Each structure stands twice: as C-alpha cells, then as structure tokens.
XYZ file of N, CA and C in Angstrom:
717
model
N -42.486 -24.591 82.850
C -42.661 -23.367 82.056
C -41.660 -22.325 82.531
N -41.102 -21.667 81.504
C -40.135 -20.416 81.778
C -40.953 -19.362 82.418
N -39.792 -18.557 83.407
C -40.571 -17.590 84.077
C -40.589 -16.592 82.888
N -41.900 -15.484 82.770
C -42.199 -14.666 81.975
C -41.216 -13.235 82.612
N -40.770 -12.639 81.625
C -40.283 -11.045 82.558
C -40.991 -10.796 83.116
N -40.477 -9.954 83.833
C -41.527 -8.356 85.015
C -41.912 -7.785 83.741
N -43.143 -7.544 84.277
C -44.180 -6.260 83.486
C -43.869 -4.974 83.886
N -43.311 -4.197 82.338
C -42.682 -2.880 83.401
C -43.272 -1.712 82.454
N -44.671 -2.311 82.349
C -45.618 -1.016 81.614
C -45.259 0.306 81.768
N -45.787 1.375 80.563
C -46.429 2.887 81.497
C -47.000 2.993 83.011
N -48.437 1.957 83.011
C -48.490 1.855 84.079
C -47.926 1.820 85.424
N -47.306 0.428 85.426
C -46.374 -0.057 86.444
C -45.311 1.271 86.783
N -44.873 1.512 85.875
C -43.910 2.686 86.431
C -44.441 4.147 86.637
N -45.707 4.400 86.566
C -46.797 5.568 86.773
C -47.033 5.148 88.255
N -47.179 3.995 88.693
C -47.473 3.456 89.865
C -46.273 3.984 91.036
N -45.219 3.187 90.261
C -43.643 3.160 91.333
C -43.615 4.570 91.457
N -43.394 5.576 90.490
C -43.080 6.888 90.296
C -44.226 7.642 91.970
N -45.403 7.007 91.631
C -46.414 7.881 93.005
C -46.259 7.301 94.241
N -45.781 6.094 94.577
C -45.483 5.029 95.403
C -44.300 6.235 96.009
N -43.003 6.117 95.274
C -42.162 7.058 95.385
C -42.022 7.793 96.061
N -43.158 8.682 95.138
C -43.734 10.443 95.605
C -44.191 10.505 97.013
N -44.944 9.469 97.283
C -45.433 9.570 98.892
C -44.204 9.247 99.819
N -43.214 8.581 99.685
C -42.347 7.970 100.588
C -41.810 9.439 100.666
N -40.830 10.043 99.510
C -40.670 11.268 100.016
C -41.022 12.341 101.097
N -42.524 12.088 100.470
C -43.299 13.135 101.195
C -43.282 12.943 102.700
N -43.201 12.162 102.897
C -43.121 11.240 104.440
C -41.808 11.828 104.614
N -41.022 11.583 104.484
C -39.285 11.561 104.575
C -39.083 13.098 105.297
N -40.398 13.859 104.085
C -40.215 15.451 104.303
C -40.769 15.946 105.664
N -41.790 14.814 106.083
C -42.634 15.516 107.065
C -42.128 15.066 108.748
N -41.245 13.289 108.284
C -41.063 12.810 109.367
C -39.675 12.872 109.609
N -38.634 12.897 109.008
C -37.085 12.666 108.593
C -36.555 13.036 110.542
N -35.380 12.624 110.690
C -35.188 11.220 110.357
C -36.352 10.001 110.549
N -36.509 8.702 109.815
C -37.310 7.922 109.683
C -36.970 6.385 109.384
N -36.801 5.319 110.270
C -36.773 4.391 109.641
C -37.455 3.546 108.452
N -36.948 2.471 107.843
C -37.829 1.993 106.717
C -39.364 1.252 107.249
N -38.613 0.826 107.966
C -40.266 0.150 108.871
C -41.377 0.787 109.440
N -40.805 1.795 109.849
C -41.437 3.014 110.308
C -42.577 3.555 109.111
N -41.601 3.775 108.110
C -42.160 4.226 106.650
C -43.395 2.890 106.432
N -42.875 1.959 106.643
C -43.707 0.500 105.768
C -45.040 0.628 107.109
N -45.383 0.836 108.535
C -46.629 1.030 109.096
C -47.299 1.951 108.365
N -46.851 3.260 108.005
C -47.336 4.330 107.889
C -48.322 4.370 106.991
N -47.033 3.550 105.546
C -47.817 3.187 104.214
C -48.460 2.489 103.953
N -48.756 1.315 104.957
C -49.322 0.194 104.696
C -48.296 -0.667 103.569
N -47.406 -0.714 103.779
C -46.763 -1.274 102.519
C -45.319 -2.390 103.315
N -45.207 -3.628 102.820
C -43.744 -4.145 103.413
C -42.463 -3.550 103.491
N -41.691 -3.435 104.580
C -40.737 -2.972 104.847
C -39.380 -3.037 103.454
N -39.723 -4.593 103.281
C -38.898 -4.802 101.697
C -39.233 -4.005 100.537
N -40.352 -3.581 100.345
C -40.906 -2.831 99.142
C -40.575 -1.408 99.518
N -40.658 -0.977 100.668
C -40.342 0.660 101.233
C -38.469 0.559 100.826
N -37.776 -0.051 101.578
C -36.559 -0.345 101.261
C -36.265 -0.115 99.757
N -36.700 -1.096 98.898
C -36.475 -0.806 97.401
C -36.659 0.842 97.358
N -37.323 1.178 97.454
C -37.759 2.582 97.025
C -36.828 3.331 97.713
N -36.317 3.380 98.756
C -35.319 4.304 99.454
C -34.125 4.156 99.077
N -33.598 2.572 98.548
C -32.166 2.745 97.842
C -32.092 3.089 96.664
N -33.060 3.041 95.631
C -33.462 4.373 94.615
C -32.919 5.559 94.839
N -34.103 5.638 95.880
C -33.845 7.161 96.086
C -32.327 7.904 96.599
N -31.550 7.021 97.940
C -30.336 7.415 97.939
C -29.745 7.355 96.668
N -29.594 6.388 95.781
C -29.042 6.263 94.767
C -29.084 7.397 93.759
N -30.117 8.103 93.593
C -30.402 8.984 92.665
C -29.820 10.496 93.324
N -29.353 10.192 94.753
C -28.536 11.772 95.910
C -30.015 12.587 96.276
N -31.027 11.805 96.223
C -32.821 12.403 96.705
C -32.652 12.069 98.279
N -32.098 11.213 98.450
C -31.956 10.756 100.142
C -30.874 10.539 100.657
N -30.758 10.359 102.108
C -29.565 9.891 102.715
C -30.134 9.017 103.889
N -29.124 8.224 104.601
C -28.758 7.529 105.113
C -27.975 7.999 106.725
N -28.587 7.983 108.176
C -27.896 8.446 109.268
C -28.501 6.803 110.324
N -27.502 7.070 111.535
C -27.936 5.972 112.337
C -28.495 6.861 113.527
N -29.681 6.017 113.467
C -30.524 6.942 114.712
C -30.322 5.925 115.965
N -30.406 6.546 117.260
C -30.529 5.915 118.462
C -31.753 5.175 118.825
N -32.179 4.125 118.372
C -33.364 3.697 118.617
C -33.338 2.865 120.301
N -34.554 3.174 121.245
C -34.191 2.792 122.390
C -34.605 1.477 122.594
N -34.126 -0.110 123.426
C -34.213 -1.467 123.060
C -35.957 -1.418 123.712
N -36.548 -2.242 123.483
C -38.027 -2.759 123.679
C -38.109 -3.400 124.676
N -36.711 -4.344 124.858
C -36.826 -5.552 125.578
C -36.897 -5.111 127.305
N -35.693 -5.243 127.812
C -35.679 -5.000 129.138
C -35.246 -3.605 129.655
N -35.280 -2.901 130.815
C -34.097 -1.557 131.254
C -33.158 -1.840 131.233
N -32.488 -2.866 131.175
C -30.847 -3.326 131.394
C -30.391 -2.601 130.303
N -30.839 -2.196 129.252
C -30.704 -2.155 127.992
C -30.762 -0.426 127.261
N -30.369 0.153 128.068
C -30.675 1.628 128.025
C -29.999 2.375 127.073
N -29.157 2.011 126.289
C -28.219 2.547 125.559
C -28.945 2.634 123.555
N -30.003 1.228 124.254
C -30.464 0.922 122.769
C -29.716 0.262 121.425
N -30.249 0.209 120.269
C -29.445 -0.251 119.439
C -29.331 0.996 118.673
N -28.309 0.721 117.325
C -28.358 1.965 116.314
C -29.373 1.102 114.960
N -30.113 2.310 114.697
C -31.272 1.681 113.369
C -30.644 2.545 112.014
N -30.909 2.190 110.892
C -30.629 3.078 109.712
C -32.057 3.742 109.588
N -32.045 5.129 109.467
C -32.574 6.005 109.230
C -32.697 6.995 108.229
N -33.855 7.427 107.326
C -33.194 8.346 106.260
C -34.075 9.381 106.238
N -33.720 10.346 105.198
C -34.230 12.165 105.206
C -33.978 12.139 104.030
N -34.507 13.016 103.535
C -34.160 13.779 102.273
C -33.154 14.807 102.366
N -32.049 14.731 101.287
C -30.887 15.737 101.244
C -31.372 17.013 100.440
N -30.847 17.740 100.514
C -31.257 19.591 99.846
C -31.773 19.143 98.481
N -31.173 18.321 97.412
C -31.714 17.975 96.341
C -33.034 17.203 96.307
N -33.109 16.301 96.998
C -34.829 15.875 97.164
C -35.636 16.327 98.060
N -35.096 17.581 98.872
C -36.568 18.952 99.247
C -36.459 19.643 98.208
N -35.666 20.421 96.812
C -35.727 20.935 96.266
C -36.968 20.390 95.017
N -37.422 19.101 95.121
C -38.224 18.457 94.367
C -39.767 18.804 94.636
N -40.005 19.681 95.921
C -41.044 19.837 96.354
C -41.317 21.607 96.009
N -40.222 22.034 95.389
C -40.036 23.382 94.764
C -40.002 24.419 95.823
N -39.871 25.627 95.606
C -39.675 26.857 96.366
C -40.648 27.959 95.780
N -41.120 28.575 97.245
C -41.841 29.734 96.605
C -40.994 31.345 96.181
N -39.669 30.901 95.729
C -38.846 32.100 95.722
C -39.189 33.209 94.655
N -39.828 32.621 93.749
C -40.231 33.547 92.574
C -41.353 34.606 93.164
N -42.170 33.745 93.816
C -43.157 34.500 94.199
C -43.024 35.561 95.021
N -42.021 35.320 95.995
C -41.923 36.590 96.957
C -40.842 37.472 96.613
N -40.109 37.209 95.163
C -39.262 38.015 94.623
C -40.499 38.869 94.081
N -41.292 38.474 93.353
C -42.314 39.034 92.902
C -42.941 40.186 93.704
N -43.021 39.901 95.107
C -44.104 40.447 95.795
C -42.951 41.061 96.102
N -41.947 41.423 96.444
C -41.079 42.531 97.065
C -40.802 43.269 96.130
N -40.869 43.096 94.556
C -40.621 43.999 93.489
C -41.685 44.483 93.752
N -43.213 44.444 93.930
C -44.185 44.783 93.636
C -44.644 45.906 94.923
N -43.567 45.790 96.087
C -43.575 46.667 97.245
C -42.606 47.936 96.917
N -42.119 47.686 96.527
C -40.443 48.055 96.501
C -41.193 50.024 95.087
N -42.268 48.629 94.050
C -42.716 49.689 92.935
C -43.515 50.876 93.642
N -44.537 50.391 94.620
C -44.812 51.341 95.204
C -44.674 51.905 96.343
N -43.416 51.748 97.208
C -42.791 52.546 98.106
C -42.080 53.656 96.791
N -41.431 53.352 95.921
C -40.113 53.818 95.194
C -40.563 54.381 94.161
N -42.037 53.957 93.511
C -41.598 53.822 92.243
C -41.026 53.252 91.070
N -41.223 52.997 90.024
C -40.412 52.533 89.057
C -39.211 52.489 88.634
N -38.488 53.795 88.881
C -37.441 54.245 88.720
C -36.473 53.237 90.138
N -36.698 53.133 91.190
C -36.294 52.212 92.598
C -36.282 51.038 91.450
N -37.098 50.049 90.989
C -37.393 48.879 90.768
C -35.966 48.942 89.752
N -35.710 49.920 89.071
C -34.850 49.718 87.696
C -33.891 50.116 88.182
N -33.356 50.894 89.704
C -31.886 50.786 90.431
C -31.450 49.158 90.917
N -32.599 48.577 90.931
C -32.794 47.344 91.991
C -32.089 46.321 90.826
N -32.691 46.360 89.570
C -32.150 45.652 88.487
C -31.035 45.711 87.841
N -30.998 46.953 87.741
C -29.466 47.757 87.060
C -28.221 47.358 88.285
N -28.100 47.242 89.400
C -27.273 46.921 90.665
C -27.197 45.549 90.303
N -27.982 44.346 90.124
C -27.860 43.170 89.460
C -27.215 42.316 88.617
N -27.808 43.729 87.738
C -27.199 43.050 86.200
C -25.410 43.444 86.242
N -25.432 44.472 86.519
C -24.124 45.367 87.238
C -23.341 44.170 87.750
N -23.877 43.712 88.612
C -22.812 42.457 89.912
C -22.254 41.192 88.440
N -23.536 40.972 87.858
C -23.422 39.743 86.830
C -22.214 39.877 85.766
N -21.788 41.306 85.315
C -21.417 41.675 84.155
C -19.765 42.570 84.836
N -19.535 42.075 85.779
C -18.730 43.317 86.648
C -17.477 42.306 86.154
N -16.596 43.645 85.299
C -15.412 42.983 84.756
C -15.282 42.684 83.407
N -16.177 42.650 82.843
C -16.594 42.523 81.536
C -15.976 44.102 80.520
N -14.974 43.794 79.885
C -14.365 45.223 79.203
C -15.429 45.842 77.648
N -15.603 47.096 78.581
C -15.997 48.168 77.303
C -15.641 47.761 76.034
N -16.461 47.761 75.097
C -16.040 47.759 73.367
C -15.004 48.946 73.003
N -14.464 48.936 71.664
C -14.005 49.682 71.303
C -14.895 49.839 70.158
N -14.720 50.880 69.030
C -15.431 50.808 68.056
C -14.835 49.836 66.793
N -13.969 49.556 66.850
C -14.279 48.183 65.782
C -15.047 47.133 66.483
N -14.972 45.897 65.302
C -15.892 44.711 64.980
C -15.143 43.845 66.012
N -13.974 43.706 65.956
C -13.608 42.823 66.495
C -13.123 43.059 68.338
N -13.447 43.987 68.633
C -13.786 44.741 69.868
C -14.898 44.557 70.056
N -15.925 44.165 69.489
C -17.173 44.443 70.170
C -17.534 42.823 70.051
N -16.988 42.131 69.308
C -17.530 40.852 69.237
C -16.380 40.008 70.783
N -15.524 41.187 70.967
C -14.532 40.282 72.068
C -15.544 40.761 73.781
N -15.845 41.617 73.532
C -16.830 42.045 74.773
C -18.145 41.579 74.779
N -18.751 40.916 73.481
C -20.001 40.094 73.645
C -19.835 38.885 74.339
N -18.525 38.111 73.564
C -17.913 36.913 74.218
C -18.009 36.953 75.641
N -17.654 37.749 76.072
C -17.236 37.933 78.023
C -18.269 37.966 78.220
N -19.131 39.176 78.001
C -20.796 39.312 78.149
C -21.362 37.461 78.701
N -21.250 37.002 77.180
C -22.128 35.631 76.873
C -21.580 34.773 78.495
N -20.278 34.728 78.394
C -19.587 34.075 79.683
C -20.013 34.113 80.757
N -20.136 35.503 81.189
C -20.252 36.152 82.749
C -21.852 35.949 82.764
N -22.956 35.774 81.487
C -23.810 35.817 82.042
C -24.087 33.739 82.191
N -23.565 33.306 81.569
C -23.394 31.848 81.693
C -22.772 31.504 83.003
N -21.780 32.103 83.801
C -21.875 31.870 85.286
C -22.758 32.135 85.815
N -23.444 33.011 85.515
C -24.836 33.243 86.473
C -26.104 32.712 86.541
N -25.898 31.500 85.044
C -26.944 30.410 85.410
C -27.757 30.579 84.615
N -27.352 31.646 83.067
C -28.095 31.439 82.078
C -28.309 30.638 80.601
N -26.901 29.683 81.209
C -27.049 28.553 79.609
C -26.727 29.859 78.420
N -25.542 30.717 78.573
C -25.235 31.515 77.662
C -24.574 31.106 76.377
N -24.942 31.649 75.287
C -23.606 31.641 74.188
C -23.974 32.770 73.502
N -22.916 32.713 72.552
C -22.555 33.546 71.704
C -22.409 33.249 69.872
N -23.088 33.673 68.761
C -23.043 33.214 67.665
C -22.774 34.697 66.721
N -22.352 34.486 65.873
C -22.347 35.617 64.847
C -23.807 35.073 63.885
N -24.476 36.412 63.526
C -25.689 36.029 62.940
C -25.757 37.418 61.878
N -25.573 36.927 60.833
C -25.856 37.485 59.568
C -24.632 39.177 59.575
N -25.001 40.140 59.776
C -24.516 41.405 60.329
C -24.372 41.818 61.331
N -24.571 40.147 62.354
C -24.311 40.577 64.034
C -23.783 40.057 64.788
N -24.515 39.959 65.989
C -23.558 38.899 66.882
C -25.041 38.889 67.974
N -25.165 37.349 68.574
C -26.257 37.199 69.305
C -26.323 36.487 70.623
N -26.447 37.202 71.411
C -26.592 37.135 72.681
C -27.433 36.142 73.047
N -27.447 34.962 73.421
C -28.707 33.896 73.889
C -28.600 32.992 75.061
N -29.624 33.317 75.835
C -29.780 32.704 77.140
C -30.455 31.472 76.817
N -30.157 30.463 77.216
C -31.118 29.088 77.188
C -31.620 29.147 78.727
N -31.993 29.704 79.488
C -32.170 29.671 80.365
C -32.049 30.656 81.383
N -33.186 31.306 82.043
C -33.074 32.831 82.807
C -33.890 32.120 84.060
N -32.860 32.597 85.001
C -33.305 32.001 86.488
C -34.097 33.151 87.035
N -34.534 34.091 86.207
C -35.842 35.414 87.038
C -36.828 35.205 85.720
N -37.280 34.483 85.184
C -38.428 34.411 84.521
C -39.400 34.543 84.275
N -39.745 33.945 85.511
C -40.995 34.336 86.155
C -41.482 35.820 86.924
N -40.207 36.200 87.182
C -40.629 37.675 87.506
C -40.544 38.639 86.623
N -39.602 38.220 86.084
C -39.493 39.305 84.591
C -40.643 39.349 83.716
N -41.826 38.449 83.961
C -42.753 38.336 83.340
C -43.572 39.572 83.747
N -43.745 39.637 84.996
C -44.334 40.915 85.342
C -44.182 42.116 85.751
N -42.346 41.692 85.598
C -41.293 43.036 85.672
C -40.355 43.408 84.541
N -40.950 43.953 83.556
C -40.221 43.515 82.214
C -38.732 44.817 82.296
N -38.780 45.467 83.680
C -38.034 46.226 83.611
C -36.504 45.736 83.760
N -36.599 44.403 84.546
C -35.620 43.549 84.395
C -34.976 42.889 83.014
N -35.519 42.894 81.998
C -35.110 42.569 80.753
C -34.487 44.266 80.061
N -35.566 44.741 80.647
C -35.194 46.246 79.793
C -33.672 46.762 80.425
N -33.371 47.062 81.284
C -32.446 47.287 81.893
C -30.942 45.970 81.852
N -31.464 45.281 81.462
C -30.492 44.236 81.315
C -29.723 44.729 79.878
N -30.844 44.706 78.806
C -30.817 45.197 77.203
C -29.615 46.708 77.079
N -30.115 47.302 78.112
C -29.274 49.008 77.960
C -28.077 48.613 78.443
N -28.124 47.821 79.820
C -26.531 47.566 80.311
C -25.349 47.140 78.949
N -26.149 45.879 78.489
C -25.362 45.325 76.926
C -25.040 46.320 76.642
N -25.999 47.236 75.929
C -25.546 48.148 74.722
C -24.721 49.001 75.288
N -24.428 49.518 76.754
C -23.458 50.700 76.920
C -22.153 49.824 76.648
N -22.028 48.801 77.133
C -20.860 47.685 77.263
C -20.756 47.624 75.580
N -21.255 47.357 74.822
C -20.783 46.687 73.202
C -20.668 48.128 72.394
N -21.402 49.203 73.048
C -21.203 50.521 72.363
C -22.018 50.412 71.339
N -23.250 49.754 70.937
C -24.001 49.700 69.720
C -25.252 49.503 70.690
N -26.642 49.916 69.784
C -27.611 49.400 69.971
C -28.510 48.287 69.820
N -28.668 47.454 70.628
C -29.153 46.465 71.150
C -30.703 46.294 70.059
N -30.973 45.098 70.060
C -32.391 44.684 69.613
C -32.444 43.219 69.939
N -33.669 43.402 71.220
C -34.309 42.378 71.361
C -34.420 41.640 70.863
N -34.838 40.310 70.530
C -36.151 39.753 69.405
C -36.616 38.552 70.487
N -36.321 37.859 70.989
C -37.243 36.883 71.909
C -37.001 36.834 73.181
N -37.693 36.762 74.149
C -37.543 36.139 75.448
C -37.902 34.840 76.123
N -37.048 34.587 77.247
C -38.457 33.350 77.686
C -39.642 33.522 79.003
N -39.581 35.262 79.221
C -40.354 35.418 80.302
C -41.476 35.670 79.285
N -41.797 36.406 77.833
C -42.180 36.447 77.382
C -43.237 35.213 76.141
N -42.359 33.979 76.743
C -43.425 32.862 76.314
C -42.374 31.824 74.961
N -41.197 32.499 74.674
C -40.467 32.081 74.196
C -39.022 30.669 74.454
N -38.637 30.238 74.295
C -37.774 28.950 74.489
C -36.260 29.373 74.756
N -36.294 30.472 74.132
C -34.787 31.372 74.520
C -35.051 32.624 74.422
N -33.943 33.576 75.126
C -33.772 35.144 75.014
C -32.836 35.137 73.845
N -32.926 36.291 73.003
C -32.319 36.482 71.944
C -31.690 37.746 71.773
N -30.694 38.473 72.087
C -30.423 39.968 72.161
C -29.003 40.159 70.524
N -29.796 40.725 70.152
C -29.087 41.247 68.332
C -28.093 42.528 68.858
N -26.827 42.363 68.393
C -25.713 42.917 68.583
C -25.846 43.690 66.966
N -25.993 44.627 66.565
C -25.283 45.209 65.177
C -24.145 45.793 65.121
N -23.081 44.869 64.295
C -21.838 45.571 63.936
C -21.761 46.999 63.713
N -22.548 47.685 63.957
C -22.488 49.146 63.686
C -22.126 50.040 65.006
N -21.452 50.816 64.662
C -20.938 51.694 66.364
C -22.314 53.074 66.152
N -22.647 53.506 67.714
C -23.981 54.143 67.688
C -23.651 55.420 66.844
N -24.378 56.016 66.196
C -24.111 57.517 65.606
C -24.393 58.609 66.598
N -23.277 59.335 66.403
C -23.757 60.303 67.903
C -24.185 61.615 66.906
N -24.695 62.331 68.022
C -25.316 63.894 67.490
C -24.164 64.820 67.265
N -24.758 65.399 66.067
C -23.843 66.806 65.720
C -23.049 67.507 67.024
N -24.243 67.649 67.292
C -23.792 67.987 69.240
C -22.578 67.530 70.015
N -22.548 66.261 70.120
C -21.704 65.224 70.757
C -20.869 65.114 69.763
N -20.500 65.167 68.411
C -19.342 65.154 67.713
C -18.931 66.379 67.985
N -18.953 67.483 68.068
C -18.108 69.004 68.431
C -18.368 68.965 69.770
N -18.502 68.259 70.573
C -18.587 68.191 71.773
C -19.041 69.396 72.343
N -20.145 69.863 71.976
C -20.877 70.994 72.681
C -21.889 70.620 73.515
C-alpha cells in the first residue's frame, strides 16, 4: 500500500503553531539554550525540538551561537566541547510585544497634570514639528499646495505611517494606513488635533478631518481644500 500524505489539518498546525509558542517562550526565559536542553524541559524529542528551532531561525525569530559546554567524562577534559545553542533575536522578543504604549500613555497622563493641557500639546506640536521639519510652506495656488501635501504625505511615511497622497474630488487627501501612537492618541486626541493645525499652517488652507484609526477607523483621513484661508478685513489692511 502507498504511503498516505502527512495530515496537515487546521488542527495539526494549531498544534505546531503552540508547540512553537512554548519553545520560544523557553528561549526567552532560558537563552542561551541547547536543543536537548529544550527537549528535557518539554518533554518532547530532541529531533522534534530541532525541527521547530530551524523554523524558527529560518523565519530571523532565532539564532544560532556556540556555547562552552563543560565534558561529563573525565578532568583531563577541562576545556569541554562547543554545543549549538540558540536565543531569540530582537525580532522574536518583539513577538512577545512591548508595554511602550502604555507608559507613553501614563507619562502623557503625568505630564497633563504637572503642566496641564497646554504642556501635553507643546509635547505633541515638538513631534509633529521633528516629523514634518523641511517640508516647504504652500503658496497660495493649487499647485503649491498640492506640492507641499506631497512632502507632507512623504515625511510622514518615513515616520512609519504607510502615507499617501490622492486628489479627491475638490481636494487633496492626506492618509495614514498606519499611526504608530494609536493607542495613545486614543486617549490623547490632542495628538491628532495638533497634528491637523500643523498641516493646515504648512498647506495654508483649512484642514478637515474625516477618519482616524485611534478613533476606531482602518485609516486617518485629513481633507486638504483647494481653497486658500480667507483672512479678516483686519488682516487684509493689515491693522
């Protein structure tokens, strides 16, 4: 009889996937660690721990060092042999996540009441400032202001927001696929607000929101109107 394939169910790979998860976790707590080492721990064969660790190097979750293991056998032998040993590299501790949001959180939330509100929105405005630094003033035409959204969209796409730029109906639209303060902006919306005014002094028009994603949305959406701001009677005779 022909051999049947491997069974490589939901299951089966719900299995490998937690099998996995624990070796890591080990990796995290014990690193450096041999495979055998790993296979007592887990109760599991050294061959089956192995599979799972050249995965994991494979995928840049682990690495590979030679540890000094000391010989068993006699004292003659003091130098030991070298064993392969592995750890997790910055990308597979980063799998176990960071509490960075949170204590960004909690230092905005110190910062509000040592300072005030007004502190929290220097703290943001200095930020957005660093992100956007270089980015040239509009002029009042269209095609000035759509060349300073462009840079806008750019400079904020180095900074890790999945930026672009589209013309939309009578505008031009600012969209983040992705905001690396999200989570704080959720409960610091002064960070969006202050982000919104920076745009508009830069494009020389007023800004309109319409979505966020701290706000529960899939993207940020910031509406550019081709229109230059109307200033006051005042400010036209420059009084």
């Amino acid at each position: 009889m022909s051999a049947q394939p491997e069974n490589t169910t939901p299951e089966t790979r719900t299995v490998e996937g937690d099998t996995r998860r624990q070796i890591m976790l080990m990796l995290l707590k014990l690193a450096p660690v041999t495979a055998s080492d790993l296979a007592d721990r887990l109760d599991m064969s050294a061959a089956g721990v192995r599979r799972h660790l050249d995965i994991l190097v494979a995928e840049g979750l682990a690495e590979t060092l030679d540890r000094r293991v000391r010989s068993t056998g006699t004292a003659a032998a003091p130098r030991g042999r070298p064993a392969k040993a592995f750890r997790l590299t910055d990308q597979g501790r980063s799998q176990f996540g960071h509490s960075y949001d949170q204590l960004a959180a909690e230092a905005l939330e110190l910062l509000r009441e040592t300072g005030g509100e007004e502190a929290v929105r220097r703290l943001a405005a200095q930020r957005i400032a660093r992100i956007v630094e270089g980015v040239t003033p509009a002029g009042e035409d269209e095609d000035s202001i759509q060349q300073t959204a462009g840079e806008l969209a750019d400079a904020f796409d180095r900074a890790g927001y999945a930026a672009t730029v589209t013309r939309a109906g009578s505008g031009i639209q600012i969209c983040h696929h992705h905001c690396p303060v999200a989570h704080v902006a959720a409960e610091h919306p002064e960070l969006c607000e202050v982000e919104h005014q920076l745009i508009s002094d830069l494009v020389g028009v007023h800004v309109q929101p319409l979505a966020s994603i701290s706000g529960g949305h899939g993207i940020c959406t910031t509406n550019i109107p081709l229109t230059p701001i109307e200033k006051l009677p005042e400010e036209r005779s420059g009084s």
